[in-house]
PDB file of C-alpha atoms in Angstrom:
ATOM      1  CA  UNK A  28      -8.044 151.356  82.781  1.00  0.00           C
ATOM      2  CA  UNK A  29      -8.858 148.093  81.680  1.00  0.00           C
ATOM      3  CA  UNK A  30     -12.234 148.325  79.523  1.00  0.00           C
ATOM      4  CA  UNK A  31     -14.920 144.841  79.383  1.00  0.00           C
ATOM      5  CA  UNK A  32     -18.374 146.996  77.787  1.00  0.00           C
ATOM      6  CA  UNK A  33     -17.433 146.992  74.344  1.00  0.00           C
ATOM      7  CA  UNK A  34     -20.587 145.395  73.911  1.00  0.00           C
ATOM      8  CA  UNK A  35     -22.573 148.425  75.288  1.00  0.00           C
ATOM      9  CA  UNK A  36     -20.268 150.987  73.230  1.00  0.00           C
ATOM     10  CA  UNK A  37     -16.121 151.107  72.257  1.00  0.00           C
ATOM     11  CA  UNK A  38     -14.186 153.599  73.839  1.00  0.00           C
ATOM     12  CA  UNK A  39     -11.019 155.887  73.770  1.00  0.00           C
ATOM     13  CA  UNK A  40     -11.824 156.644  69.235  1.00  0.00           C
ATOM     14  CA  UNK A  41      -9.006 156.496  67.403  1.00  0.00           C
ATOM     15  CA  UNK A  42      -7.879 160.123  67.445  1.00  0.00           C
ATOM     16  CA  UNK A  43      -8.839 160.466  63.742  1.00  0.00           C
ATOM     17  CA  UNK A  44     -12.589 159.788  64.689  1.00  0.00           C
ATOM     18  CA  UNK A  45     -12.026 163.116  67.285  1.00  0.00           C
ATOM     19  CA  UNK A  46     -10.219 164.964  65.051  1.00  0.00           C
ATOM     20  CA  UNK A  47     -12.905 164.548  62.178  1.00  0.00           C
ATOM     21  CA  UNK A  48     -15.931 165.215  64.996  1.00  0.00           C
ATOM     22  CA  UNK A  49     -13.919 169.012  65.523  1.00  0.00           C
ATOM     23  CA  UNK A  50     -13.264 169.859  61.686  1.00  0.00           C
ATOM     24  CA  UNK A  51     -17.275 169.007  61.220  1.00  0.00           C
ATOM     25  CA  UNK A  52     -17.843 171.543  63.791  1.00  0.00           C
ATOM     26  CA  UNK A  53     -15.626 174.124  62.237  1.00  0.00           C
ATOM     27  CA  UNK A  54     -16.333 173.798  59.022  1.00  0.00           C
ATOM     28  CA  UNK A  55     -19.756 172.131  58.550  1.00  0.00           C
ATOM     29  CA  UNK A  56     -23.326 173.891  58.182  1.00  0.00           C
ATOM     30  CA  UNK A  57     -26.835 171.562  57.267  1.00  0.00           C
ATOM     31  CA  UNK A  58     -26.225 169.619  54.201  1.00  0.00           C
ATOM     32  CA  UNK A  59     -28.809 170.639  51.408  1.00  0.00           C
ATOM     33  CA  UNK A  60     -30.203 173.338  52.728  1.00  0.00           C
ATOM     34  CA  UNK A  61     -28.205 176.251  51.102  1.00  0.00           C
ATOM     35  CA  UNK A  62     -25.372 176.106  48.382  1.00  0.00           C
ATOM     36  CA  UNK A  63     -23.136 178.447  50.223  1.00  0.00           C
ATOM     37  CA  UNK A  64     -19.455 176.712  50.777  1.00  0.00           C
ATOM     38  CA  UNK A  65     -20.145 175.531  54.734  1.00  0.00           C
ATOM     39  CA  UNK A  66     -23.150 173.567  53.823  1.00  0.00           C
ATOM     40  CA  UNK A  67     -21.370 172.160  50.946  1.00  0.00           C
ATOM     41  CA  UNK A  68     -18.886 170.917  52.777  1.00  0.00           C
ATOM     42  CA  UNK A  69     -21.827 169.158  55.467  1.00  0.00           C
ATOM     43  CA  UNK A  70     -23.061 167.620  51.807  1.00  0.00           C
ATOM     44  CA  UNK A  71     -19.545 166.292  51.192  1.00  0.00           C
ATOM     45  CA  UNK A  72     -18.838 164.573  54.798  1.00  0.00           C
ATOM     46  CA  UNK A  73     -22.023 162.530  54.977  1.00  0.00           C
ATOM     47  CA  UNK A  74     -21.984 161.373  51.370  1.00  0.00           C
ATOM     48  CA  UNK A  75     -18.537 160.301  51.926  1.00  0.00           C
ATOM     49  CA  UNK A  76     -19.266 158.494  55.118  1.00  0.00           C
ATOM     50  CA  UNK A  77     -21.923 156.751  53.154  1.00  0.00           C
ATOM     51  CA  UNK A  78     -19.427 156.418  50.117  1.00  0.00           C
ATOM     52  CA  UNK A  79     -17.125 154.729  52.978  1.00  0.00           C
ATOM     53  CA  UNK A  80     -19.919 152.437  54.482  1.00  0.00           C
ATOM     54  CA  UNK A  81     -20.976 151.281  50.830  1.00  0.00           C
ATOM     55  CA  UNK A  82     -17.802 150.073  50.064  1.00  0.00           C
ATOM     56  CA  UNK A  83     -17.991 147.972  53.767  1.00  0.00           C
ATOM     57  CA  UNK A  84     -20.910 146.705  53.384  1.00  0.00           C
ATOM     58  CA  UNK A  85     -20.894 146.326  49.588  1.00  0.00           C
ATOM     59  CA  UNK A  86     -23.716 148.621  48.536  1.00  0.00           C
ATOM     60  CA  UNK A  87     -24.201 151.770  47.250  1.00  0.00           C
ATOM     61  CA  UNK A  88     -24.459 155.005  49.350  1.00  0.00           C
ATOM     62  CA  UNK A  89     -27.464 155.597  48.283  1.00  0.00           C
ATOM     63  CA  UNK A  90     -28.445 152.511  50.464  1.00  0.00           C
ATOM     64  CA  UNK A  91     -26.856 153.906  53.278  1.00  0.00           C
ATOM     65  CA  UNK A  92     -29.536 155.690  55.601  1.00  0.00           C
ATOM     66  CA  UNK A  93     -27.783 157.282  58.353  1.00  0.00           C
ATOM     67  CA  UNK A  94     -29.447 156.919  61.813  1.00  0.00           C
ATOM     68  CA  UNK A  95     -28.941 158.171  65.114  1.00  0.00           C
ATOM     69  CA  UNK A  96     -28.717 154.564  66.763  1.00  0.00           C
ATOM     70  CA  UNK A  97     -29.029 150.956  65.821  1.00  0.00           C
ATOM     71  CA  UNK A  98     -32.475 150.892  67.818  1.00  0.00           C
ATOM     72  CA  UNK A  99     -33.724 153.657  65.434  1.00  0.00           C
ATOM     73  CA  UNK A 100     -32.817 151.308  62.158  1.00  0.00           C
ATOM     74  CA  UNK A 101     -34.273 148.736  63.663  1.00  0.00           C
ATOM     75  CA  UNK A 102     -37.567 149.804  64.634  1.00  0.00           C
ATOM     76  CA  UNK A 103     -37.437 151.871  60.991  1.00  0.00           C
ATOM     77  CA  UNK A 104     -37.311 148.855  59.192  1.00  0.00           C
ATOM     78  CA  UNK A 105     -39.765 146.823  61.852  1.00  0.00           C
ATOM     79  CA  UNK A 106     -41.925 148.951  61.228  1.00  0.00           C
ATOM     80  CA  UNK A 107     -41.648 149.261  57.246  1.00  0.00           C
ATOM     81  CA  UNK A 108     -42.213 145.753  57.409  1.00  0.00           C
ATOM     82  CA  UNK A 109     -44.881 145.103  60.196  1.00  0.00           C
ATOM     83  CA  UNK A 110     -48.594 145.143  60.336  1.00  0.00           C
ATOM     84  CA  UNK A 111     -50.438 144.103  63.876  1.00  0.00           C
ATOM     85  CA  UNK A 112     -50.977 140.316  63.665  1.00  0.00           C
ATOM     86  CA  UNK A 113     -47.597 139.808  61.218  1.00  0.00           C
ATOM     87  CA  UNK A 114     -46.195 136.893  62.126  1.00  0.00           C
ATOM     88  CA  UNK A 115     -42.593 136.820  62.684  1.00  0.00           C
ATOM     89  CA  UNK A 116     -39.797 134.741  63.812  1.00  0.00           C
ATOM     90  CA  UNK A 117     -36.690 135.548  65.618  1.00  0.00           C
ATOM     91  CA  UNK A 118     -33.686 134.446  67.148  1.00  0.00           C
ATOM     92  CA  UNK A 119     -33.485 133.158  70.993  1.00  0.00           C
ATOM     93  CA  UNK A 120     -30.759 135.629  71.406  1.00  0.00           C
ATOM     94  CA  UNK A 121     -32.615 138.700  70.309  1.00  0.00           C
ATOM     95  CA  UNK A 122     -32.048 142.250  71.905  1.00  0.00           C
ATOM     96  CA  UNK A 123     -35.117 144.381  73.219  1.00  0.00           C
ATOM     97  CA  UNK A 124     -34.359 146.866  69.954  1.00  0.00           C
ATOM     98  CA  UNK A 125     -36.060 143.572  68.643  1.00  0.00           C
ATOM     99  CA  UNK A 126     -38.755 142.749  70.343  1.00  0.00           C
ATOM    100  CA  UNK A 127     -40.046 145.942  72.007  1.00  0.00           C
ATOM    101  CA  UNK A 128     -40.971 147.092  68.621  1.00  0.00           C
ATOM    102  CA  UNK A 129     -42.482 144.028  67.588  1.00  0.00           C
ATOM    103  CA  UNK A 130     -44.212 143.451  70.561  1.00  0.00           C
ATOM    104  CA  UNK A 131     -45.563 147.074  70.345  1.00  0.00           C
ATOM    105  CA  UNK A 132     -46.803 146.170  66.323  1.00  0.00           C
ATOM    106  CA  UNK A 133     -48.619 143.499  67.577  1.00  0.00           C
ATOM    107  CA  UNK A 134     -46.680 140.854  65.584  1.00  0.00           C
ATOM    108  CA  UNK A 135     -47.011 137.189  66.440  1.00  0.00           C
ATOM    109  CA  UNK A 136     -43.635 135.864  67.911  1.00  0.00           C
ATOM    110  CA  UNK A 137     -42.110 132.648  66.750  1.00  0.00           C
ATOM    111  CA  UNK A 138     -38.578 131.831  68.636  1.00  0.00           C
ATOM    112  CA  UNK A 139     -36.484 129.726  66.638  1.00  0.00           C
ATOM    113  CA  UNK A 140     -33.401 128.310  68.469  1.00  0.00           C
ATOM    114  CA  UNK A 141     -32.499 128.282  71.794  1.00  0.00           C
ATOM    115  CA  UNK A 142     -29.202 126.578  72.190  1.00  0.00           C
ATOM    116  CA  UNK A 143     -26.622 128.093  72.653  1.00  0.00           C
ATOM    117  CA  UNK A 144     -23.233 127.803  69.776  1.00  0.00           C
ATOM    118  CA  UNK A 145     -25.501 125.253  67.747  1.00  0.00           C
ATOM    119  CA  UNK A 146     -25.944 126.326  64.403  1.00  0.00           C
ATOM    120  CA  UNK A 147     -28.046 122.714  64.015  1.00  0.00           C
ATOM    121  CA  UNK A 148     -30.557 123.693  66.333  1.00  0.00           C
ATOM    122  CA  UNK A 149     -30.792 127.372  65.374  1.00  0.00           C
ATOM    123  CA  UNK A 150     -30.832 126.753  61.466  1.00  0.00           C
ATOM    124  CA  UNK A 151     -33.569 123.297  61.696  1.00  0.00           C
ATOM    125  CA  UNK A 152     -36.231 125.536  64.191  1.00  0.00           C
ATOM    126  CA  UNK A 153     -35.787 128.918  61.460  1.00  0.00           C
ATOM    127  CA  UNK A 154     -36.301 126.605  58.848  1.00  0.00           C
ATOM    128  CA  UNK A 155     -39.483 125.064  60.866  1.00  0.00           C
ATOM    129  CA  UNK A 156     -40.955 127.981  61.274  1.00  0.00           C
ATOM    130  CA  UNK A 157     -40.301 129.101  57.812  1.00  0.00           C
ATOM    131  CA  UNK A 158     -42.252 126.127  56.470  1.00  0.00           C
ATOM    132  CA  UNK A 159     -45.305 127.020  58.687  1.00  0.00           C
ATOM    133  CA  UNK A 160     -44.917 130.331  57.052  1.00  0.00           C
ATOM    134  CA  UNK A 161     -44.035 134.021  58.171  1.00  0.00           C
ATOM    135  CA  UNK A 162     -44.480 137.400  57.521  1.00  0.00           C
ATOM    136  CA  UNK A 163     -40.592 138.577  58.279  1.00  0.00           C
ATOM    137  CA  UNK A 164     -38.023 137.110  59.830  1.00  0.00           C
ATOM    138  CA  UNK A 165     -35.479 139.116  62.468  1.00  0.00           C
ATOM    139  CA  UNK A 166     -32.240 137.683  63.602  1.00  0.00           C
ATOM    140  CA  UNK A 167     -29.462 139.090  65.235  1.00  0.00           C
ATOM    141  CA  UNK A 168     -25.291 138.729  63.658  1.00  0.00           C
ATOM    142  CA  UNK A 169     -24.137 138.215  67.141  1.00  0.00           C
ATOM    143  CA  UNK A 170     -25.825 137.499  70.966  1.00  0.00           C
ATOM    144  CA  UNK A 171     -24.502 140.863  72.964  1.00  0.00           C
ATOM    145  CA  UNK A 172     -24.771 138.619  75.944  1.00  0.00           C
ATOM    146  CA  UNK A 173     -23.198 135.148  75.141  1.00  0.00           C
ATOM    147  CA  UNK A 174     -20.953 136.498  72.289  1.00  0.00           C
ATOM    148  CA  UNK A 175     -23.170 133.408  69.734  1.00  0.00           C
ATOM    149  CA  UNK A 176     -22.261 134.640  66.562  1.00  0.00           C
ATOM    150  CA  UNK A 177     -25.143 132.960  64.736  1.00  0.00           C
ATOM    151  CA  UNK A 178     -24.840 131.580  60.821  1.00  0.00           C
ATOM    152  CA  UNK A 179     -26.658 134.676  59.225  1.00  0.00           C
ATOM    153  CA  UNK A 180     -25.530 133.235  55.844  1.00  0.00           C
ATOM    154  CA  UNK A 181     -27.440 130.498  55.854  1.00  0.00           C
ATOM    155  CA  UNK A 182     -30.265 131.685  57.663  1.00  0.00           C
ATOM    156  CA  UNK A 183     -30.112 134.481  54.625  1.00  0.00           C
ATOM    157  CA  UNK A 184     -30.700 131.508  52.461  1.00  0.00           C
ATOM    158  CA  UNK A 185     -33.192 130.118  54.046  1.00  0.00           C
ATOM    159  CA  UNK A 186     -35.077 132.958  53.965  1.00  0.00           C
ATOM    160  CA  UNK A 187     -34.507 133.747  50.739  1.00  0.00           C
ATOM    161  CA  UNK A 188     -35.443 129.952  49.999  1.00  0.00           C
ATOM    162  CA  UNK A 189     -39.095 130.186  51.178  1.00  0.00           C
ATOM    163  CA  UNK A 190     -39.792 134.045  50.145  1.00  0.00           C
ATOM    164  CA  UNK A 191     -39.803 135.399  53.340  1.00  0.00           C
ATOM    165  CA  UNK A 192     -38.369 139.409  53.804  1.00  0.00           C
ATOM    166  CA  UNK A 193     -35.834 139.499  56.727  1.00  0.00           C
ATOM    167  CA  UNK A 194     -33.887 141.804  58.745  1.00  0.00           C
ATOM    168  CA  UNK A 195     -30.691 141.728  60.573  1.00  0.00           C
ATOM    169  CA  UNK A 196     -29.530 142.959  63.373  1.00  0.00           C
ATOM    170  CA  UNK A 197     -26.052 144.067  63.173  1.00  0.00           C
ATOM    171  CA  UNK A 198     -25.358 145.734  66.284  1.00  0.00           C
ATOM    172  CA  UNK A 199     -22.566 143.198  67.583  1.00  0.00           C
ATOM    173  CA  UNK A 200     -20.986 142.380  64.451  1.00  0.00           C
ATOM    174  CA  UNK A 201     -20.657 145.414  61.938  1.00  0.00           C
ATOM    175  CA  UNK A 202     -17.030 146.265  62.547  1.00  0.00           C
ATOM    176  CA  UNK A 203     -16.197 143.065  63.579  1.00  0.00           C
ATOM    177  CA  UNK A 204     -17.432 140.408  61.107  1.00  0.00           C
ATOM    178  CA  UNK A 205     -17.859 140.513  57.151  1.00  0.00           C
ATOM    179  CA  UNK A 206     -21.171 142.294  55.849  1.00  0.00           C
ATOM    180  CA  UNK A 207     -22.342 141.894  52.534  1.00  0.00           C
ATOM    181  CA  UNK A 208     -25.493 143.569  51.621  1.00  0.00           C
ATOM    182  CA  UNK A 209     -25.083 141.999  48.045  1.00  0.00           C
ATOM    183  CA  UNK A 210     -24.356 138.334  49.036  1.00  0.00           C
ATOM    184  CA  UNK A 211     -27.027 138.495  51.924  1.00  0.00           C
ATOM    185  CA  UNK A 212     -29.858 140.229  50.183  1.00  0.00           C
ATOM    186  CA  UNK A 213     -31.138 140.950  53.407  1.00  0.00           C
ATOM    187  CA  UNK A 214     -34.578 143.925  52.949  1.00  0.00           C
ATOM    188  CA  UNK A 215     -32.554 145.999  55.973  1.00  0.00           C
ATOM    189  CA  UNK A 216     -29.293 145.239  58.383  1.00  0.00           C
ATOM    190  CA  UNK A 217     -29.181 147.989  61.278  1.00  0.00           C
ATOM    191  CA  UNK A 218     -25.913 148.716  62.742  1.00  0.00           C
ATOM    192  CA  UNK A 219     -24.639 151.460  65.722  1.00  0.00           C
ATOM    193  CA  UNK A 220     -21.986 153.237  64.577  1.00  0.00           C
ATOM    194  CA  UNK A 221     -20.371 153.661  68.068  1.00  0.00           C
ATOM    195  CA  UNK A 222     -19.908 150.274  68.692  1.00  0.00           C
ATOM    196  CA  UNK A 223     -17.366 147.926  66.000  1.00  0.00           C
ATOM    197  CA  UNK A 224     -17.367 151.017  63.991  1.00  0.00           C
ATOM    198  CA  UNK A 225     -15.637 153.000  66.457  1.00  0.00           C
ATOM    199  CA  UNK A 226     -17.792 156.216  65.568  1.00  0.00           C
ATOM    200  CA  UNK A 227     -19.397 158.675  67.847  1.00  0.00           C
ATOM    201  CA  UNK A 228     -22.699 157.816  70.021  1.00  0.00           C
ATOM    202  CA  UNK A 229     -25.278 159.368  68.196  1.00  0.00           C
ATOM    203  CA  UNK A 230     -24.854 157.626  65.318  1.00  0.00           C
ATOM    204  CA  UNK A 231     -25.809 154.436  63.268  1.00  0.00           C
ATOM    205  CA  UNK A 232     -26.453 153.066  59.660  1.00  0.00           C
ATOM    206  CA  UNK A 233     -29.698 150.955  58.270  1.00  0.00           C
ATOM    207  CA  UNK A 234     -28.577 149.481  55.142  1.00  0.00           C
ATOM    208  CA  UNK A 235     -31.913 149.131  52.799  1.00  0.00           C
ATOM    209  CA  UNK A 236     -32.357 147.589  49.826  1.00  0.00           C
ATOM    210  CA  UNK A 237     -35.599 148.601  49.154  1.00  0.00           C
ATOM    211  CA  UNK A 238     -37.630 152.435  50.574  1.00  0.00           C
ATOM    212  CA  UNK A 239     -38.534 152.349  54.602  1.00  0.00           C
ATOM    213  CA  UNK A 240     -41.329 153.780  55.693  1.00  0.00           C
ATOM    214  CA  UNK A 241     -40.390 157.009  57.374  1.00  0.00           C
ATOM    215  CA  UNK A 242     -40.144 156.734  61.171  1.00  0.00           C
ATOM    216  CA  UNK A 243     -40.056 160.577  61.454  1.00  0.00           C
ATOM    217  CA  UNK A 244     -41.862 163.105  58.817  1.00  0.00           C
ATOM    218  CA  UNK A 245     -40.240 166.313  57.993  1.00  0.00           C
ATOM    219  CA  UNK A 246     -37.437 168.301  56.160  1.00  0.00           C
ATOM    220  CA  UNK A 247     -34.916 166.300  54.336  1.00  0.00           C
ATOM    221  CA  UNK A 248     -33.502 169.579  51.798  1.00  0.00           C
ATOM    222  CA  UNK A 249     -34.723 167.818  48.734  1.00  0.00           C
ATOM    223  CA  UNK A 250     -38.778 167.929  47.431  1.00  0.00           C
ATOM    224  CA  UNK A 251     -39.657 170.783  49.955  1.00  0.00           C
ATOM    225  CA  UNK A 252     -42.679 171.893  47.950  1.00  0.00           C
ATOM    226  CA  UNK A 253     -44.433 168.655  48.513  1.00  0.00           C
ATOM    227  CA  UNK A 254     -45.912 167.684  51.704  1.00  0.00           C
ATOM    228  CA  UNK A 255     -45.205 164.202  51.574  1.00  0.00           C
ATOM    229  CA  UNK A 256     -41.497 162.830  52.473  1.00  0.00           C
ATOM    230  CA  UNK A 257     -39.707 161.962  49.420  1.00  0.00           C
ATOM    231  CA  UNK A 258     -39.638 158.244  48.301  1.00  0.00           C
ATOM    232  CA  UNK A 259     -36.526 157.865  47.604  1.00  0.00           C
ATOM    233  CA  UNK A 260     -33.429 156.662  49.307  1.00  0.00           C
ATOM    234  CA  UNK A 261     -31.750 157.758  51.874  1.00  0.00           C
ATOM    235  CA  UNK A 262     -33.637 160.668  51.760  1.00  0.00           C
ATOM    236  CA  UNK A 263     -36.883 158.922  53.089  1.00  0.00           C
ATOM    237  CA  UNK A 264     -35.237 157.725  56.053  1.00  0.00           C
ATOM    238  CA  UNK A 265     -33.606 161.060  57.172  1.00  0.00           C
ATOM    239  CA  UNK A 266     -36.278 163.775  57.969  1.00  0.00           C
ATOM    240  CA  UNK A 267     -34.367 166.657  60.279  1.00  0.00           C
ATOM    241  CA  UNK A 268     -31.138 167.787  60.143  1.00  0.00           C
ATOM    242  CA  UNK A 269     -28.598 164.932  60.523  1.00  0.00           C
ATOM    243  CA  UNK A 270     -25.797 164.470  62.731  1.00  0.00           C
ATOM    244  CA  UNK A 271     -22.976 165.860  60.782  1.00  0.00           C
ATOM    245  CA  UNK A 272     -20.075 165.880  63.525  1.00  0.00           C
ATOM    246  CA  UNK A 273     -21.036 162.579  64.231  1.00  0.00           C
ATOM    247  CA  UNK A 274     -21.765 161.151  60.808  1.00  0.00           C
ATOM    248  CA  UNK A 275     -17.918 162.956  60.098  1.00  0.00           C
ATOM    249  CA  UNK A 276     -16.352 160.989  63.106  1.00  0.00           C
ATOM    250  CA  UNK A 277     -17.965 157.625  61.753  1.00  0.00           C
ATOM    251  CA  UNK A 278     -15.989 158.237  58.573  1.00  0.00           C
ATOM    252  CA  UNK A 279     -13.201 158.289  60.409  1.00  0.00           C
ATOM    253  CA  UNK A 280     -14.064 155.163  62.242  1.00  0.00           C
ATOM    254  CA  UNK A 281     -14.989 153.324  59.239  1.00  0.00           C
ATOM    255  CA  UNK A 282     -11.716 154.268  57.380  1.00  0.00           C
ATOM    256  CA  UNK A 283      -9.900 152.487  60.514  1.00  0.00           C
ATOM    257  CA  UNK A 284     -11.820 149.639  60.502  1.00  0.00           C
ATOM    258  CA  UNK A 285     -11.143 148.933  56.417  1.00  0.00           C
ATOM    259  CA  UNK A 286      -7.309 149.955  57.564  1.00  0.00           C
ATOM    260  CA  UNK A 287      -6.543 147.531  60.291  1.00  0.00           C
ATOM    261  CA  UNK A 288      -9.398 145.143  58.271  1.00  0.00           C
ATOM    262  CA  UNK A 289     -11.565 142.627  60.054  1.00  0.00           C
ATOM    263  CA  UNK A 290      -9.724 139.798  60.212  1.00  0.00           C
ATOM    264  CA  UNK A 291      -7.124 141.385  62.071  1.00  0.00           C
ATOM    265  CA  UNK A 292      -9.679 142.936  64.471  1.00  0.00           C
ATOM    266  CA  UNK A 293     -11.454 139.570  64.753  1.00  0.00           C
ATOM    267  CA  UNK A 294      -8.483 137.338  65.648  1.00  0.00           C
ATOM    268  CA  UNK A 295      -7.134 140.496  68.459  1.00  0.00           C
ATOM    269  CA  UNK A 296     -11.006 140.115  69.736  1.00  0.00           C
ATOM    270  CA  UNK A 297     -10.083 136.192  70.051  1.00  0.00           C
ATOM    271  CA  UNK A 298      -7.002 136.680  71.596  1.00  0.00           C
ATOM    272  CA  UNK A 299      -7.953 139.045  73.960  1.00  0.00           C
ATOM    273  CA  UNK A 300     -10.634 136.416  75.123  1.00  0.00           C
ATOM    274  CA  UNK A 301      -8.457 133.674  75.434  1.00  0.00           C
ATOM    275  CA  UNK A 302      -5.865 136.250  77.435  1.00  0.00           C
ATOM    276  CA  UNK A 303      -8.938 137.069  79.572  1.00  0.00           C
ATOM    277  CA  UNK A 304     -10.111 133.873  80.600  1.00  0.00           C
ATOM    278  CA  UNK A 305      -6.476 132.606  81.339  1.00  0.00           C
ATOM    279  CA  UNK A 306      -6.553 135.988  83.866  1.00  0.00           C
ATOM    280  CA  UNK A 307      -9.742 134.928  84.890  1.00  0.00           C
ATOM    281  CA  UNK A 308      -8.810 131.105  86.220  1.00  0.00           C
ATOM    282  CA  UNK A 309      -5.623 132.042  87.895  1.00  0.00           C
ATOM    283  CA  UNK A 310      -7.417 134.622  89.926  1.00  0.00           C
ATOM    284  CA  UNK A 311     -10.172 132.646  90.806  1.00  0.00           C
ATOM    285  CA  UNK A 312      -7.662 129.244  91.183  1.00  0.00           C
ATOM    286  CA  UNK A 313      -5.581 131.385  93.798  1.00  0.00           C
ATOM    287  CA  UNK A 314      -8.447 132.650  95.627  1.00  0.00           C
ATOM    288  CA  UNK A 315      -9.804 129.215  95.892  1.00  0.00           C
ATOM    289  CA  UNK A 316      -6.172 127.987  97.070  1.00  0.00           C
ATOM    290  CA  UNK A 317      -5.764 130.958  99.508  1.00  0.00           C
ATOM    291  CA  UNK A 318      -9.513 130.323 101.369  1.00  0.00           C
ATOM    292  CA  UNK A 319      -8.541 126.426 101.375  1.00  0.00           C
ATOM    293  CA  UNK A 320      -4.940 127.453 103.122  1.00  0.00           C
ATOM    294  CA  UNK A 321      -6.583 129.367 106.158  1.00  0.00           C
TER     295      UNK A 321
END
């Protein structure tokens, strides 16, 4: 089978991301809810997923708040950062995990950049809209419909230039392309963990560098005398039992991804593209050819 919706999710794991999904299932319980030697070991495979992550993405694991999509990391740090009226500028090549929760918030939408592969255009409108001033900025690594990979760098500085908090949206690039949470000082970047990471559905990662606001209220196995959620990271962001299998399987994939490293993965991606649209002309040249024959 030849497979084009990597965009939507990767397929066929490596078998190490399987084979760490069926130990968790064996051998895990709920991490911090008991001391007994199963839960322990639940304890162990998330903190060394986010031990695995930090070292990606250059933060600590206690950054690393792990999510069951990168939808639910987005709207957790939308919503940390939101209030009705915000204003807010984003991308042209934003994803609905965007804008449904902004539009929802009430925010007042900016769109910076339109054209497509010009870093010009997109970098002069963010900064425009900078200077008129904003509440939060939201941009996305990578388009998951053109392929744009936009300069998140530099729109990192530019945010950083005229104070504004920012958020970016990882969902196309995490896997793929270099993340640095200490270079970009970004306040969140949400990423799947099915996708680039080659992890299990059911999972993602919102890297924070400061407390969200919980998006869901309830146990966490730390502070359960208190009746508020704890304020500290990650445990703020992770009321409910988590998705050990699946946080255990993104290990896995994260530990292939540093393995095969991303500028391997990025130039196959490239090549693959360029093998692709070669495939693509002939076929379409010898259809053309054929119809103009008869």
């Amino acid at each position: 089978m030849i497979y084009l919706d990597n965009g939507a999710t990767s397929l066929r794991k490596p078998p190490a991301v399987a084979a760490a999904v069926r130990s968790a299932l064996h051998r895990c319980a709920n991490p911090g809810r008991g001391g007994h030697r199963a839960a322990m070991e639940a304890a162990k495979a998330v903190y060394r997923c986010r031990e695995r992550a930090g070292e990606l993405f250059d933060c600590s694991p206690e950054q690393v708040v792990c999510t069951g999509s990168c939808t639910h990391g987005l709207n957790m740090a939308i919503r940390t950062l939101v209030k009705p009226g915000s204003r807010v500028v984003i991308s042209g090549f934003e994803h609905n995990a965007v804008t449904r929760p902004l539009h929802a918030l009430g925010a007042k939408l900016t769109v910076a950049g339109r054209k497509l592969f010009d870093w010009q255009d997109t970098l002069e409108s963010f900064e425009k809209a900078l200077r008129q001033g904003q509440n939060l900025a939201v941009f996305t690594m990578a388009s998951n419909v053109f392929g744009y990979i936009l300069p998140i760098e530099e729109l990192s500085n530019l945010c950083r230039t005229y104070g504004v908090p920012f958020v970016v949206d990882a969902a196309q690039g995490a896997g793929i392309l270099p993340i640095s949470m200490e270079r970009l000082q970004a306040d969140f970047i949400a990423m799947p963990g099915h996708k680039g990471l080659l992890g299990p559905q059911g999972t993602g990662i919102l890297l924070c560098r400061e407390s969200p606001k919980p998006l869901l209220y309830g146990g966490t196995g730390s502070m359960s005398r208190e009746q508020s959620m704890p304020d500290f990271l990650p445990d703020v962001g992770e009321a409910g039992t988590v998705n050990v299998p699946g946080i255990a399987g993104l290990r896995a994939g994260i530990q292939t991804v540093r393995a095969r490293g991303l500028e391997n993965i990025f130039a196959k991606g490239r090549l693959l593209n360029v093998y692709f649209i070669i495939i693509m002309v002939r076929y379409f040249s010898s259809r053309i050819f054929s119809n103009a024959d008869v």
